[in-house]
Amino acid sequence: MPYVDRQNRICGFLDIEENESSGRFLRRYFILDTQQGSLLWYMDNPQNLPAGADIMGSLKLTYISKVSDATKLRPKAEFCFVINAGMRKFYLQANDQQDLVEWISVLNKATKITVPKPGDAHAETPQEVLGAMKQVSYKMEIIGGVPIITATQEQGEGQNGADRGGLKRGQNQLPYFLSRGTQDQAVVKAGYCVKQGALMKNWKRRYFMLDENAVSYYKSELEREALRVIPLKEIYKVQECKQSDLMMRDNLFEMVTSTRTFYVQSDSPEDMHSWIKAISGAIVAQRGPGRSANTEFHNLIMKTEVCFHVVLLILTQIYTHTNINTFSLSSSLLFV
């Protein structure tokens, strides 16, 4: 679903047919920036890309005449809508029907607010549109008086582009090796999220899978071996991250264990709350309603405090006993 980020921009993932009439839709991260008057799309959320990452394409809001449902025009493209910009039509795919309706609504609203100024109809150069952004290979097509700027395909779609677009699936649709009935555990929820690394603290997109006993994450949905398996019995708390402002991350939640806190970023607020609810529910289902994650976490703290007091008592007794023996020895030496 589209959501508002910290810079008051509307963001979210969509699939776009970058080459008109090709029928090939690619997964992109869209930013609707009404302050700048542009619709931008990237390979991924810029938060997960290197600093100064290149945009894949941009479109001035002043050139958008209408955004409408295109499911009848493109019956093979599910949840499809079209952006009319002069003589060029951009076909995009939403994630579901609600996502489709919301994107059409926010785009139409943005284009109504953005009224073209008298001297605004000239064809900008790529430098004018991209500003101080790193210069890479771009192409600009002027179709019906509308400048359309896109990154050239030579930058390489590879794993992050064409493959991601071709592998698009819903949040709970399973990877191919688990869709054939070979899994041992029933999968509760699955989908892509971005997690923070333990050592380098970098952020990488991983395929997460929640079953009845654990949360696992993979390098991609095609991998058979999990990079890590986190048993539900080790998770004491799962909640929206209170440090999201400091970490400058939207839609961030955390899974707390006794040894580490896992920070995970979802693609939207709805997805974040869905993961929290699913993981919390799986924990309760495994432990029973009387032994929730918070109860387990509280019990761990209580046990730790008890152990601390026991150790402190032993050390106090040893210290006292040592002092008494030292005093006795000193007294004996005085009378020798």
Coordinates of C-alpha atoms in Angstrom, one line a residue:
M1 CA 0.0 0.0 0.0
P2 CA 1.2 3.6 -0.6
Y3 CA 2.4 5.2 2.6
V4 CA 3.7 8.6 3.7
D5 CA 7.4 8.6 4.5
R6 CA 9.4 11.0 6.9
Q7 CA 9.7 13.6 4.1
N8 CA 5.9 13.7 3.6
R9 CA 6.2 11.8 0.2
I10 CA 3.9 9.0 -0.9
C11 CA 5.9 5.8 -1.5
G12 CA 5.5 2.2 -2.3
F13 CA 6.3 -0.7 -4.7
L14 CA 4.6 -1.1 -8.0
D15 CA 5.4 -2.9 -11.3
I16 CA 5.9 -0.8 -14.3
E17 CA 6.0 -1.5 -18.1
E18 CA 9.1 0.7 -18.7
N19 CA 9.2 -0.2 -22.4
E20 CA 5.8 0.7 -23.9
S21 CA 3.8 -2.2 -25.3
S22 CA 6.5 -4.7 -24.3
G23 CA 4.2 -6.5 -21.8
R24 CA 7.2 -6.8 -19.4
F25 CA 6.6 -5.4 -16.0
L26 CA 9.5 -4.6 -13.6
R27 CA 9.4 -4.2 -9.9
R28 CA 10.2 -0.6 -8.9
Y29 CA 10.0 1.6 -5.8
F30 CA 7.9 4.7 -6.5
I31 CA 8.1 8.1 -4.8
L32 CA 5.4 10.7 -5.4
D33 CA 7.0 14.0 -4.4
T34 CA 4.4 16.7 -4.7
Q35 CA 6.9 19.4 -3.4
Q36 CA 9.2 18.7 -6.3
G37 CA 6.3 18.0 -8.6
S38 CA 7.7 14.6 -9.8
L39 CA 6.9 10.9 -9.8
L40 CA 10.2 9.0 -9.4
W41 CA 11.0 5.3 -9.5
Y42 CA 14.1 3.4 -8.2
M43 CA 15.4 -0.1 -8.3
D44 CA 14.6 -0.4 -4.6
N45 CA 13.8 1.8 -1.6
P46 CA 16.6 4.4 -1.7
Q47 CA 17.2 3.7 2.0
N48 CA 18.5 0.3 0.9
L49 CA 20.6 1.5 -2.0
P50 CA 24.1 3.1 -1.9
A51 CA 24.2 6.9 -1.3
G52 CA 23.4 8.8 -4.5
A53 CA 21.8 5.8 -6.1
D54 CA 20.5 6.5 -9.6
I55 CA 16.8 6.8 -10.4
M56 CA 15.3 4.4 -13.0
G57 CA 12.9 7.0 -14.3
S58 CA 11.0 10.2 -13.6
L59 CA 7.9 12.0 -14.7
K60 CA 6.8 15.5 -14.1
L61 CA 3.3 15.7 -12.5
T62 CA 2.4 18.7 -14.8
Y63 CA 2.4 16.4 -17.8
I64 CA 0.0 13.8 -16.3
S65 CA -3.5 14.3 -17.6
K66 CA -5.3 11.4 -16.1
V67 CA -4.7 8.2 -14.1
S68 CA -7.3 5.4 -14.5
D69 CA -8.1 1.7 -14.1
A70 CA -6.7 -0.3 -17.0
T71 CA -7.7 -3.9 -16.0
K72 CA -10.0 -4.1 -19.0
L73 CA -7.3 -2.7 -21.4
R74 CA -4.8 -5.2 -20.0
P75 CA -6.7 -8.2 -18.9
K76 CA -3.6 -10.3 -18.5
A77 CA -2.0 -7.7 -16.2
E78 CA -3.6 -8.1 -12.7
F79 CA -4.5 -4.9 -10.9
C80 CA -3.3 -2.7 -13.8
F81 CA -3.8 1.0 -14.1
V82 CA -2.5 3.6 -16.6
I83 CA -0.9 7.0 -16.3
N84 CA -1.7 9.2 -19.3
A85 CA 1.1 11.6 -20.1
G86 CA 0.7 13.3 -23.4
M87 CA 1.0 10.7 -26.2
R88 CA 2.7 8.2 -23.8
K89 CA 0.9 5.8 -21.6
F90 CA 2.5 4.2 -18.6
Y91 CA 1.0 0.9 -17.5
L92 CA 1.6 -0.1 -13.9
Q93 CA 0.5 -3.0 -11.7
A94 CA -0.5 -2.6 -8.1
N95 CA -0.2 -5.4 -5.4
D96 CA -4.0 -5.8 -4.9
Q97 CA -7.3 -4.1 -5.5
Q98 CA -7.0 -1.7 -2.5
D99 CA -3.5 -0.8 -3.6
L100 CA -4.8 -0.1 -7.1
V101 CA -7.6 2.2 -5.9
E102 CA -5.3 4.1 -3.5
W103 CA -2.6 4.8 -6.1
I104 CA -5.1 6.0 -8.6
S105 CA -6.6 8.3 -6.0
V106 CA -3.3 9.8 -4.8
L107 CA -1.9 10.3 -8.3
N108 CA -5.1 12.0 -9.6
K109 CA -5.2 14.2 -6.5
A110 CA -1.5 15.2 -6.9
T111 CA -2.0 16.1 -10.6
K112 CA -5.0 18.3 -9.7
I113 CA -3.0 20.2 -7.2
T114 CA -0.1 20.7 -9.5
V115 CA -1.3 23.2 -12.1
P116 CA 1.2 24.0 -15.0
K117 CA 2.6 27.5 -15.0
P118 CA 2.6 29.5 -18.3
G119 CA 6.3 29.0 -18.9
D120 CA 6.4 25.4 -17.6
A121 CA 5.8 23.6 -20.9
H122 CA 9.3 23.6 -22.2
A123 CA 11.2 20.4 -22.6
E124 CA 13.7 20.2 -19.7
T125 CA 17.1 18.6 -20.2
P126 CA 18.1 15.6 -18.0
Q127 CA 20.3 17.9 -16.0
E128 CA 17.4 20.2 -15.2
V129 CA 15.2 17.3 -14.0
L130 CA 17.9 15.3 -12.2
G131 CA 19.6 18.4 -10.6
A132 CA 22.8 17.5 -8.8
M133 CA 22.2 13.8 -9.0
K134 CA 25.1 11.6 -10.2
Q135 CA 25.2 11.6 -14.0
V136 CA 24.7 8.2 -15.6
S137 CA 23.4 7.0 -18.9
Y138 CA 19.9 8.3 -19.3
K139 CA 17.7 8.7 -22.3
M140 CA 15.0 11.3 -22.8
E141 CA 12.1 10.8 -25.2
I142 CA 9.8 13.7 -26.0
I143 CA 6.5 12.2 -26.9
G144 CA 3.6 14.6 -27.7
G145 CA 5.6 17.4 -26.1
V146 CA 6.2 15.4 -22.8
P147 CA 9.8 14.7 -21.8
I148 CA 10.1 11.2 -20.4
I149 CA 13.4 10.4 -18.7
T150 CA 14.5 6.8 -18.0
A151 CA 17.7 5.0 -17.3
T152 CA 19.0 3.1 -20.2
Q153 CA 18.7 -0.7 -20.1
E154 CA 22.5 -1.1 -20.4
Q155 CA 22.7 -0.4 -16.6
G156 CA 21.7 -4.0 -16.3
E157 CA 18.5 -5.3 -14.9
G158 CA 20.0 -8.5 -13.7
Q159 CA 19.0 -9.9 -10.3
N160 CA 17.7 -6.6 -9.0
G161 CA 15.6 -5.6 -12.1
A162 CA 14.2 -8.1 -14.5
D163 CA 14.5 -11.0 -12.2
R164 CA 12.7 -9.1 -9.4
G165 CA 10.0 -8.1 -11.7
G166 CA 9.6 -11.6 -13.1
L167 CA 9.5 -13.1 -9.6
K168 CA 6.8 -10.8 -8.3
R169 CA 4.4 -12.6 -6.0
G170 CA 2.1 -11.8 -3.1
Q171 CA 3.4 -11.4 0.4
N172 CA 2.1 -14.9 1.4
Q173 CA 2.8 -16.8 -1.9
L174 CA 5.5 -19.4 -1.3
P175 CA 8.8 -19.9 -3.2
Y176 CA 8.8 -22.6 -5.8
F177 CA 10.5 -25.2 -3.6
L178 CA 7.9 -24.9 -0.9
S179 CA 4.9 -24.8 -3.1
R180 CA 5.0 -28.5 -3.9
G181 CA 4.0 -29.9 -0.5
T182 CA 7.6 -30.7 0.6
Q183 CA 7.7 -28.4 3.6
D184 CA 7.6 -30.0 7.0
Q185 CA 6.0 -27.0 8.8
A186 CA 2.9 -25.1 7.8
V187 CA 4.0 -21.6 6.6
V188 CA 2.1 -18.8 8.3
K189 CA 3.5 -15.9 6.4
A190 CA 6.2 -15.2 3.9
G191 CA 7.6 -12.2 2.0
Y192 CA 10.4 -9.8 1.4
C193 CA 11.7 -7.5 4.2
V194 CA 14.9 -5.6 4.8
K195 CA 17.0 -6.5 7.9
Q196 CA 20.0 -5.0 9.6
G197 CA 23.2 -7.1 9.7
A198 CA 24.7 -8.1 13.0
L199 CA 28.3 -6.9 12.4
M200 CA 28.4 -4.3 9.6
K201 CA 25.0 -2.9 10.5
N202 CA 24.2 -2.7 6.8
W203 CA 20.7 -3.3 5.5
K204 CA 19.9 -6.1 3.0
R205 CA 16.7 -7.4 1.5
R206 CA 15.9 -10.9 2.6
Y207 CA 13.0 -13.4 2.0
F208 CA 11.4 -14.0 5.4
M209 CA 9.3 -17.1 6.3
L210 CA 7.3 -17.7 9.4
D211 CA 6.1 -21.2 10.3
E212 CA 4.7 -22.8 13.5
N213 CA 8.1 -23.0 15.1
A214 CA 10.5 -20.4 13.8
V215 CA 11.2 -17.2 11.7
S216 CA 13.7 -18.0 8.9
Y217 CA 15.2 -15.7 6.3
Y218 CA 16.8 -16.5 3.0
K219 CA 19.0 -14.6 0.5
S220 CA 16.1 -14.9 -2.0
E221 CA 12.9 -16.8 -2.4
L222 CA 14.7 -19.3 -4.7
E223 CA 17.2 -20.4 -2.0
R224 CA 16.7 -23.7 -0.2
E225 CA 19.0 -23.1 2.7
A226 CA 18.0 -20.4 5.2
L227 CA 20.7 -17.9 6.2
R228 CA 19.3 -18.1 9.7
V229 CA 16.5 -19.7 11.7
I230 CA 15.2 -17.9 14.8
P231 CA 13.1 -20.3 16.9
L232 CA 9.9 -18.8 18.3
K233 CA 10.8 -20.0 21.8
E234 CA 13.8 -17.6 21.7
I235 CA 11.8 -14.6 20.7
Y236 CA 10.7 -12.7 23.9
K237 CA 9.2 -9.7 22.3
V238 CA 8.1 -8.5 18.8
Q239 CA 6.9 -4.9 18.4
E240 CA 7.2 -1.7 16.4
C241 CA 10.7 -0.3 16.8
K242 CA 10.8 2.7 19.2
Q243 CA 14.2 3.7 17.7
S244 CA 12.9 4.1 14.1
D245 CA 13.4 7.8 14.2
L246 CA 17.0 7.5 15.3
M247 CA 17.6 4.8 12.7
M248 CA 15.8 6.9 10.0
R249 CA 13.8 3.9 8.9
D250 CA 10.1 3.7 8.1
N251 CA 7.9 0.6 8.9
L252 CA 10.5 -0.8 11.3
F253 CA 9.8 -3.6 13.8
E254 CA 12.1 -5.6 16.1
M255 CA 12.3 -9.1 17.3
V256 CA 14.0 -9.3 20.8
T257 CA 15.9 -12.5 21.8
S258 CA 18.2 -13.0 24.8
T259 CA 21.3 -12.6 22.6
R260 CA 20.3 -10.1 19.9
T261 CA 17.6 -7.7 18.7
F262 CA 16.7 -8.2 15.1
Y263 CA 15.6 -5.0 13.3
V264 CA 13.4 -5.6 10.3
Q265 CA 11.9 -3.1 7.8
S266 CA 8.7 -3.8 5.9
D267 CA 7.6 -2.3 2.7
S268 CA 4.6 -0.6 4.2
P269 CA 2.9 0.1 7.6
E270 CA 0.3 -2.5 6.9
D271 CA 2.9 -5.1 6.1
M272 CA 4.8 -4.2 9.3
H273 CA 1.7 -4.6 11.5
S274 CA 0.9 -7.9 9.7
W275 CA 4.3 -9.3 10.5
I276 CA 4.0 -8.3 14.1
K277 CA 0.6 -9.8 14.5
A278 CA 1.6 -13.0 12.7
I279 CA 4.7 -13.6 14.7
S280 CA 3.0 -12.7 18.0
G281 CA 0.2 -15.0 17.2
A282 CA 2.5 -17.9 16.3
I283 CA 4.4 -17.4 19.6
V284 CA 1.1 -17.5 21.6
A285 CA 0.0 -20.6 19.6
Q286 CA 3.2 -22.4 20.5
R287 CA 3.4 -21.4 24.2
G288 CA -0.2 -21.1 25.0
P289 CA -2.1 -18.0 26.1
G290 CA -0.7 -18.2 29.6
R291 CA 2.9 -18.0 28.4
S292 CA 3.1 -15.0 26.0
A293 CA 6.4 -13.6 24.7
N294 CA 6.2 -10.8 27.3
T295 CA 5.7 -13.3 30.1
E296 CA 8.8 -15.3 28.9
F297 CA 10.8 -12.1 28.7
H298 CA 9.7 -11.1 32.2
N299 CA 10.6 -14.5 33.6
L300 CA 14.0 -14.3 32.0
I301 CA 14.6 -11.0 33.7
M302 CA 13.4 -12.4 37.1
K303 CA 15.7 -15.4 36.8
T304 CA 18.7 -13.1 35.9
E305 CA 18.0 -10.9 38.9
V306 CA 17.8 -14.0 41.2
C307 CA 21.1 -15.3 39.9
F308 CA 22.7 -11.9 40.4
H309 CA 21.6 -11.7 44.0
V310 CA 22.8 -15.3 44.7
V311 CA 26.2 -14.5 43.2
L312 CA 26.4 -11.2 45.2
L313 CA 25.6 -13.1 48.4
I314 CA 28.3 -15.7 47.8
L315 CA 30.9 -13.0 47.0
T316 CA 29.9 -11.1 50.2
Q317 CA 30.3 -14.2 52.3
I318 CA 33.7 -14.9 50.8
Y319 CA 34.8 -11.4 51.3
T320 CA 33.7 -11.4 54.9
H321 CA 35.2 -14.7 55.7
T322 CA 38.5 -13.6 54.1
N323 CA 38.6 -10.5 56.2
I324 CA 38.0 -12.4 59.5
N325 CA 40.8 -14.9 58.7
T326 CA 43.2 -12.0 57.8
F327 CA 42.3 -10.3 61.1
S328 CA 42.9 -13.5 63.1
L329 CA 46.2 -14.0 61.4
S330 CA 47.3 -10.4 62.1
S331 CA 46.4 -10.7 65.8
S332 CA 48.3 -13.9 66.2
L333 CA 51.5 -12.3 64.7
L334 CA 51.3 -9.5 67.3
F335 CA 51.7 -11.9 70.2
V336 CA 54.6 -13.9 68.6

